[in-house]
């Protein structure tokens, strides 16, 4: 077995392309342009181009859908996270998972704060509350958790921890518009949740973010914060930035809301199909989702155990690319291995065992609404061929 796996490693298996054109990793489904323009036109004609009526409509529609008191639209999830940390007045350390996109960590660094990395759960791949508890010191003031790929965090355990230690709890919900925890929509939890509306997510505004919270004081500060800190008195409440959402972006998101349920359904079907087709293969494993939770499948990823699968994660990615199938390694390397973050990770890096394992084995497959059943089956088949090493040569 060992000699076979090293042979596979040495030569990228030459699989003949399954697809005549490259199968893109992501392809956003956008609403009809006429619909967007119809929503946008009144503001455009009135010369109200940013942070006006359509932004207000989007905020109301989102607050109602997610059953949360306040929704504040911003220019991106990154600026939303930056402003939430600033508006909450956090001065101490923040516990964050290392296994996430770097924008999560950047929001911490931009505020001049120190991230303390916590490991992720080896089954759900979201931050492990028990390891967050291990990392807490008297300097820790907040937890910034991530609903990874749209899989809800262990929200209750994090809430208990936050209550017991008087910590702020914020969720990076960039992937999770449409997710639910035990039947409750993501968006209601912690002190605030922050969504992304950039083109790789399910709800697309072109660029944009949404902060949801039940805290009226925080919502008010965020409305100031996205507008240089000013609420209209020309005497800023805090050092804000320009993080306003434009009317056009809001119109795009508002139209996109109508597509969301169909997107969620289709992505869940694709994920189920991938798992059914791939689980017979040795050495592959999958993200665990709690029975009562709703996952958006913003991303669908598999783990490849090289010993059992007979191929490494990197060789599998190369093999699929040779077959014209684009994949991503989300999220590799994890934050504590990146140069901006190494100085914060060194103390704990030997303890981030699940993070290191998952990040070294993870491969994200194409998943979006317009993928046909045949394409999904062809991707799964290509993976099987790459793994078996029985693919056509030359
Ligand atoms: C995409 C993403 C962000 C950043 O979202 P923007 O809207 O592009 O700023 C933040 N966190 C995670 C986990 C993401 O995937």
Tab-separated table of N, CA and C in Angstrom, residues 93-204:
chain	number	residue	atom	x	y	z
A	93	UNK	N	-8.429	40.520	24.794
A	93	UNK	CA	-8.213	39.466	23.790
A	93	UNK	C	-9.537	38.891	23.288
A	94	UNK	N	-9.451	38.349	22.081
A	94	UNK	CA	-10.635	37.743	21.475
A	94	UNK	C	-10.319	36.313	21.053
A	95	UNK	N	-11.128	35.382	21.535
A	95	UNK	CA	-10.958	33.983	21.130
A	95	UNK	C	-11.585	33.795	19.758
A	96	UNK	N	-10.793	33.271	18.815
A	96	UNK	CA	-11.284	33.010	17.456
A	96	UNK	C	-10.785	31.642	16.993
A	97	UNK	N	-11.534	31.015	16.106
A	97	UNK	CA	-11.004	29.793	15.516
A	97	UNK	C	-9.870	30.144	14.554
A	98	UNK	N	-8.908	29.245	14.427
A	98	UNK	CA	-7.852	29.419	13.429
A	98	UNK	C	-8.342	28.921	12.073
A	99	UNK	N	-9.281	27.974	12.116
A	99	UNK	CA	-9.796	27.391	10.873
A	99	UNK	C	-10.948	28.252	10.358
A	100	UNK	N	-10.586	29.309	9.628
A	100	UNK	CA	-11.566	30.244	9.067
A	100	UNK	C	-10.884	31.057	7.974
A	101	UNK	N	-11.674	31.891	7.319
A	101	UNK	CA	-11.148	32.821	6.323
A	101	UNK	C	-10.434	33.961	7.052
A	102	UNK	N	-9.379	34.520	6.438
A	102	UNK	CA	-8.582	35.492	7.188
A	102	UNK	C	-9.311	36.794	7.529
A	103	UNK	N	-10.425	37.091	6.839
A	103	UNK	CA	-11.159	38.321	7.190
A	103	UNK	C	-11.661	38.292	8.634
A	104	UNK	N	-11.946	37.089	9.153
A	104	UNK	CA	-12.370	36.973	10.557
A	104	UNK	C	-11.285	37.544	11.469
A	105	UNK	N	-10.063	37.090	11.238
A	105	UNK	CA	-8.938	37.545	12.054
A	105	UNK	C	-8.584	39.001	11.796
A	106	UNK	N	-8.692	39.427	10.542
A	106	UNK	CA	-8.341	40.812	10.207
A	106	UNK	C	-9.170	41.817	11.010
A	107	UNK	N	-10.443	41.498	11.239
A	107	UNK	CA	-11.296	42.423	11.992
A	107	UNK	C	-10.739	42.642	13.398
A	108	UNK	N	-10.135	41.586	13.936
A	108	UNK	CA	-9.529	41.675	15.269
A	108	UNK	C	-8.273	42.553	15.200
A	109	UNK	N	-7.404	42.263	14.227
A	109	UNK	CA	-6.141	43.006	14.114
A	109	UNK	C	-6.385	44.479	13.789
A	110	UNK	N	-7.363	44.774	12.945
A	110	UNK	CA	-7.654	46.165	12.586
A	110	UNK	C	-8.047	47.007	13.796
A	111	UNK	N	-8.594	46.335	14.800
A	111	UNK	CA	-8.956	47.044	16.026
A	111	UNK	C	-7.798	47.067	17.026
A	112	UNK	N	-6.631	46.596	16.582
A	112	UNK	CA	-5.465	46.592	17.462
A	112	UNK	C	-5.587	45.577	18.582
A	113	UNK	N	-6.406	44.554	18.377
A	113	UNK	CA	-6.640	43.562	19.426
A	113	UNK	C	-5.891	42.274	19.113
A	114	UNK	N	-5.806	41.423	20.135
A	114	UNK	CA	-5.032	40.187	20.003
A	114	UNK	C	-5.964	38.992	19.855
A	115	UNK	N	-5.811	38.245	18.750
A	115	UNK	CA	-6.592	37.010	18.631
A	115	UNK	C	-5.952	35.896	19.450
A	116	UNK	N	-6.785	35.095	20.085
A	116	UNK	CA	-6.314	33.894	20.765
A	116	UNK	C	-6.977	32.724	20.057
A	117	UNK	N	-6.162	31.876	19.454
A	117	UNK	CA	-6.734	30.840	18.598
A	117	UNK	C	-7.262	29.645	19.385
A	118	UNK	N	-8.446	29.224	18.992
A	118	UNK	CA	-9.044	28.029	19.580
A	118	UNK	C	-9.168	26.969	18.487
A	119	UNK	N	-9.112	25.727	18.912
A	119	UNK	CA	-9.191	24.610	17.966
A	119	UNK	C	-10.644	24.421	17.504
A	120	UNK	N	-10.801	23.683	16.422
A	120	UNK	CA	-12.160	23.381	15.977
A	120	UNK	C	-12.518	21.942	16.332
A	121	UNK	N	-13.793	21.663	16.304
A	121	UNK	CA	-14.299	20.327	16.576
A	121	UNK	C	-13.958	19.419	15.395
A	122	UNK	N	-13.507	18.195	15.664
A	122	UNK	CA	-13.037	17.376	14.540
A	122	UNK	C	-14.171	16.802	13.687
A	123	UNK	N	-15.390	16.932	14.157
A	123	UNK	CA	-16.522	16.438	13.358
A	123	UNK	C	-17.265	17.558	12.643
A	124	UNK	N	-17.580	18.645	13.379
A	124	UNK	CA	-18.368	19.735	12.777
A	124	UNK	C	-17.480	20.783	12.123
A	125	UNK	N	-16.198	20.815	12.517
A	125	UNK	CA	-15.188	21.736	12.011
A	125	UNK	C	-15.441	23.185	12.453
A	126	UNK	N	-16.468	23.432	13.263
A	126	UNK	CA	-16.679	24.759	13.848
A	126	UNK	C	-15.905	24.825	15.161
A	127	UNK	N	-15.771	26.040	15.710
A	127	UNK	CA	-14.918	26.219	16.889
A	127	UNK	C	-15.420	25.350	18.047
A	128	UNK	N	-14.458	24.727	18.746
A	128	UNK	CA	-14.768	23.801	19.826
A	128	UNK	C	-14.912	24.585	21.133
A	129	UNK	N	-16.122	24.662	21.693
A	129	UNK	CA	-16.326	25.454	22.913
A	129	UNK	C	-15.417	25.014	24.054
A	130	UNK	N	-15.126	23.715	24.131
A	130	UNK	CA	-14.254	23.229	25.203
A	130	UNK	C	-12.850	23.807	25.050
A	131	UNK	N	-12.382	23.942	23.821
A	131	UNK	CA	-11.052	24.514	23.634
A	131	UNK	C	-11.070	26.028	23.822
A	132	UNK	N	-12.177	26.675	23.484
A	132	UNK	CA	-12.303	28.112	23.790
A	132	UNK	C	-12.149	28.283	25.297
A	133	UNK	N	-12.837	27.436	26.073
A	133	UNK	CA	-12.761	27.509	27.540
A	133	UNK	C	-11.308	27.352	28.008
A	134	UNK	N	-10.567	26.442	27.370
A	134	UNK	CA	-9.149	26.227	27.728
A	134	UNK	C	-8.292	27.463	27.511
A	135	UNK	N	-8.645	28.249	26.492
A	135	UNK	CA	-7.806	29.387	26.095
A	135	UNK	C	-8.124	30.654	26.887
A	136	UNK	N	-9.211	30.655	27.657
A	136	UNK	CA	-9.633	31.878	28.346
A	136	UNK	C	-8.629	32.290	29.414
A	137	UNK	N	-8.360	33.598	29.456
A	137	UNK	CA	-7.561	34.165	30.541
A	137	UNK	C	-8.332	35.376	31.074
A	138	UNK	N	-7.781	36.052	32.057
A	138	UNK	CA	-8.506	37.244	32.571
A	138	UNK	C	-8.507	38.378	31.536
A	139	UNK	N	-7.667	38.236	30.502
A	139	UNK	CA	-7.626	39.267	29.459
A	139	UNK	C	-8.671	39.048	28.370
A	140	UNK	N	-9.255	37.853	28.326
A	140	UNK	CA	-10.203	37.560	27.251
A	140	UNK	C	-11.504	38.328	27.464
A	141	UNK	N	-11.947	39.032	26.419
A	141	UNK	CA	-13.187	39.802	26.551
A	141	UNK	C	-14.278	39.342	25.594
A	142	UNK	N	-13.928	38.577	24.594
A	142	UNK	CA	-14.946	38.223	23.605
A	142	UNK	C	-14.601	36.915	22.912
A	143	UNK	N	-15.652	36.332	22.348
A	143	UNK	CA	-15.509	35.169	21.467
A	143	UNK	C	-16.056	35.572	20.104
A	144	UNK	N	-15.261	35.321	19.078
A	144	UNK	CA	-15.728	35.552	17.701
A	144	UNK	C	-15.740	34.188	17.015
A	145	UNK	N	-16.937	33.613	16.888
A	145	UNK	CA	-17.087	32.260	16.336
A	145	UNK	C	-17.566	32.351	14.894
A	146	UNK	N	-17.397	31.266	14.151
A	146	UNK	CA	-17.713	31.270	12.717
A	146	UNK	C	-18.624	30.085	12.390
A	147	UNK	N	-19.740	30.354	11.723
A	147	UNK	CA	-20.612	29.262	11.259
A	147	UNK	C	-20.003	28.734	9.951
A	148	UNK	N	-19.060	27.824	10.087
A	148	UNK	CA	-18.185	27.445	8.981
A	148	UNK	C	-18.909	26.767	7.820
A	149	UNK	N	-18.780	27.352	6.652
A	149	UNK	CA	-19.450	26.938	5.397
A	149	UNK	C	-20.977	27.069	5.490
A	150	UNK	N	-21.468	27.560	6.630
A	150	UNK	CA	-22.913	27.628	6.845
A	150	UNK	C	-23.395	26.605	7.871
A	151	UNK	N	-22.456	25.828	8.438
A	151	UNK	CA	-22.809	24.874	9.483
A	151	UNK	C	-22.861	25.614	10.821
A	152	UNK	N	-24.035	25.673	11.466
A	152	UNK	CA	-24.130	26.453	12.701
A	152	UNK	C	-23.165	25.956	13.773
A	153	UNK	N	-22.569	26.908	14.486
A	153	UNK	CA	-21.708	26.586	15.629
A	153	UNK	C	-22.523	25.904	16.717
A	154	UNK	N	-21.819	25.372	17.701
A	154	UNK	CA	-22.461	24.905	18.932
A	154	UNK	C	-22.831	26.149	19.737
A	155	UNK	N	-23.926	26.783	19.325
A	155	UNK	CA	-24.306	28.101	19.826
A	155	UNK	C	-24.569	28.080	21.334
A	156	UNK	N	-25.276	27.041	21.812
A	156	UNK	CA	-25.669	27.017	23.229
A	156	UNK	C	-24.443	26.939	24.136
A	157	UNK	N	-23.483	26.107	23.762
A	157	UNK	CA	-22.280	25.966	24.590
A	157	UNK	C	-21.495	27.278	24.617
A	158	UNK	N	-21.445	27.960	23.476
A	158	UNK	CA	-20.723	29.237	23.423
A	158	UNK	C	-21.464	30.297	24.235
A	159	UNK	N	-22.802	30.267	24.185
A	159	UNK	CA	-23.579	31.229	24.979
A	159	UNK	C	-23.381	31.002	26.481
A	160	UNK	N	-23.353	29.725	26.875
A	160	UNK	CA	-23.128	29.427	28.305
A	160	UNK	C	-21.767	29.944	28.761
A	161	UNK	N	-20.775	29.724	27.907
A	161	UNK	CA	-19.412	30.161	28.213
A	161	UNK	C	-19.354	31.691	28.320
A	162	UNK	N	-20.003	32.360	27.375
A	162	UNK	CA	-20.004	33.825	27.349
A	162	UNK	C	-20.701	34.381	28.584
A	163	UNK	N	-21.814	33.769	28.965
A	163	UNK	CA	-22.547	34.241	30.143
A	163	UNK	C	-21.719	34.031	31.402
A	164	UNK	N	-21.154	32.818	31.530
A	164	UNK	CA	-20.408	32.488	32.746
A	164	UNK	C	-19.196	33.399	32.934
A	165	UNK	N	-18.524	33.748	31.846
A	165	UNK	CA	-17.286	34.525	31.966
A	165	UNK	C	-17.461	35.980	31.560
A	166	UNK	N	-18.727	36.412	31.384
A	166	UNK	CA	-19.028	37.805	31.007
A	166	UNK	C	-18.259	38.243	29.763
A	167	UNK	N	-18.374	37.421	28.723
A	167	UNK	CA	-17.693	37.725	27.463
A	167	UNK	C	-18.711	38.172	26.433
A	168	UNK	N	-18.290	39.049	25.536
A	168	UNK	CA	-19.116	39.351	24.376
A	168	UNK	C	-19.029	38.154	23.419
A	169	UNK	N	-20.133	37.917	22.728
A	169	UNK	CA	-20.159	36.795	21.785
A	169	UNK	C	-20.624	37.303	20.425
A	170	UNK	N	-19.738	37.164	19.444
A	170	UNK	CA	-20.047	37.643	18.089
A	170	UNK	C	-19.890	36.465	17.139
A	171	UNK	N	-20.769	36.405	16.159
A	171	UNK	CA	-20.659	35.348	15.149
A	171	UNK	C	-20.324	35.942	13.789
A	172	UNK	N	-19.276	35.412	13.181
A	172	UNK	CA	-19.014	35.671	11.774
A	172	UNK	C	-19.923	34.715	11.011
A	173	UNK	N	-21.032	35.281	10.515
A	173	UNK	CA	-22.051	34.489	9.822
A	173	UNK	C	-21.956	34.699	8.310
A	174	UNK	N	-20.731	35.006	7.840
A	174	UNK	CA	-20.521	35.284	6.412
A	174	UNK	C	-21.140	34.210	5.520
A	175	UNK	N	-21.070	32.946	5.988
A	175	UNK	CA	-21.524	31.822	5.154
A	175	UNK	C	-22.960	31.418	5.449
A	176	UNK	N	-23.578	32.053	6.421
A	176	UNK	CA	-24.726	31.409	7.070
A	176	UNK	C	-26.064	32.110	6.877
A	177	UNK	N	-26.225	32.893	5.821
A	177	UNK	CA	-27.548	33.481	5.607
A	177	UNK	C	-28.473	32.386	5.096
A	178	UNK	N	-29.434	31.975	5.952
A	178	UNK	CA	-30.324	30.867	5.598
A	178	UNK	C	-30.099	29.662	6.500
A	179	UNK	N	-29.020	29.678	7.294
A	179	UNK	CA	-28.773	28.589	8.245
A	179	UNK	C	-29.718	28.726	9.432
A	180	UNK	N	-29.925	27.613	10.136
A	180	UNK	CA	-30.734	27.646	11.349
A	180	UNK	C	-30.159	26.675	12.370
A	181	UNK	N	-30.256	27.062	13.644
A	181	UNK	CA	-29.805	26.229	14.751
A	181	UNK	C	-31.036	25.780	15.523
A	182	UNK	N	-31.276	24.486	15.571
A	182	UNK	CA	-32.454	23.967	16.278
A	182	UNK	C	-33.730	24.687	15.874
A	183	UNK	N	-33.863	24.981	14.603
A	183	UNK	CA	-35.075	25.624	14.098
A	183	UNK	C	-35.074	27.143	14.187
A	184	UNK	N	-34.071	27.711	14.850
A	184	UNK	CA	-34.011	29.184	14.951
A	184	UNK	C	-33.013	29.744	13.936
A	185	UNK	N	-33.443	30.757	13.176
A	185	UNK	CA	-32.543	31.301	12.150
A	185	UNK	C	-31.232	31.840	12.735
A	186	UNK	N	-30.130	31.564	12.073
A	186	UNK	CA	-28.869	32.228	12.390
A	186	UNK	C	-29.095	33.717	12.128
A	187	UNK	N	-28.606	34.550	13.034
A	187	UNK	CA	-28.863	35.988	12.964
A	187	UNK	C	-29.405	36.500	14.281
A	188	UNK	N	-29.900	35.544	15.104
A	188	UNK	CA	-30.511	35.934	16.388
A	188	UNK	C	-29.546	35.771	17.562
A	189	UNK	N	-28.385	35.193	17.322
A	189	UNK	CA	-27.585	34.716	18.444
A	189	UNK	C	-26.475	35.691	18.861
A	190	UNK	N	-26.027	35.527	20.093
A	190	UNK	CA	-24.922	36.320	20.615
A	190	UNK	C	-25.262	37.796	20.688
A	191	UNK	N	-24.210	38.630	20.771
A	191	UNK	CA	-24.423	40.083	20.780
A	191	UNK	C	-24.693	40.588	19.382
A	192	UNK	N	-24.097	39.938	18.397
A	192	UNK	CA	-24.326	40.328	17.004
A	192	UNK	C	-23.867	39.204	16.091
A	193	UNK	N	-24.485	39.145	14.925
A	193	UNK	CA	-24.034	38.228	13.878
A	193	UNK	C	-23.792	39.067	12.623
A	194	UNK	N	-22.772	38.691	11.851
A	194	UNK	CA	-22.403	39.503	10.691
A	194	UNK	C	-22.364	38.630	9.436
A	195	UNK	N	-23.167	39.015	8.442
A	195	UNK	CA	-23.280	38.271	7.187
A	195	UNK	C	-22.512	38.969	6.071
A	196	UNK	N	-22.096	38.183	5.087
A	196	UNK	CA	-21.461	38.740	3.886
A	196	UNK	C	-22.388	38.565	2.692
A	197	UNK	N	-22.429	39.572	1.841
A	197	UNK	CA	-23.240	39.516	0.617
A	197	UNK	C	-22.354	39.606	-0.621
A	198	UNK	N	-21.101	39.172	-0.495
A	198	UNK	CA	-20.188	39.213	-1.642
A	198	UNK	C	-20.527	38.043	-2.586
A	199	UNK	N	-20.021	38.073	-3.806
A	199	UNK	CA	-20.516	37.145	-4.843
A	199	UNK	C	-20.318	35.654	-4.574
A	200	UNK	N	-19.447	35.265	-3.656
A	200	UNK	CA	-19.271	33.834	-3.406
A	200	UNK	C	-20.276	33.298	-2.386
A	201	UNK	N	-21.087	34.167	-1.811
A	201	UNK	CA	-22.042	33.707	-0.793
A	201	UNK	C	-23.418	33.472	-1.438
A	202	UNK	N	-24.392	33.001	-0.651
A	202	UNK	CA	-25.695	32.663	-1.252
A	202	UNK	C	-26.518	33.904	-1.570
A	203	UNK	N	-26.567	34.831	-0.614
A	203	UNK	CA	-27.302	36.072	-0.840
A	203	UNK	C	-26.284	37.115	-1.306
A	204	UNK	N	-26.477	37.600	-2.526
A	204	UNK	CA	-25.443	38.406	-3.173
A	204	UNK	C	-25.909	39.849	-3.376
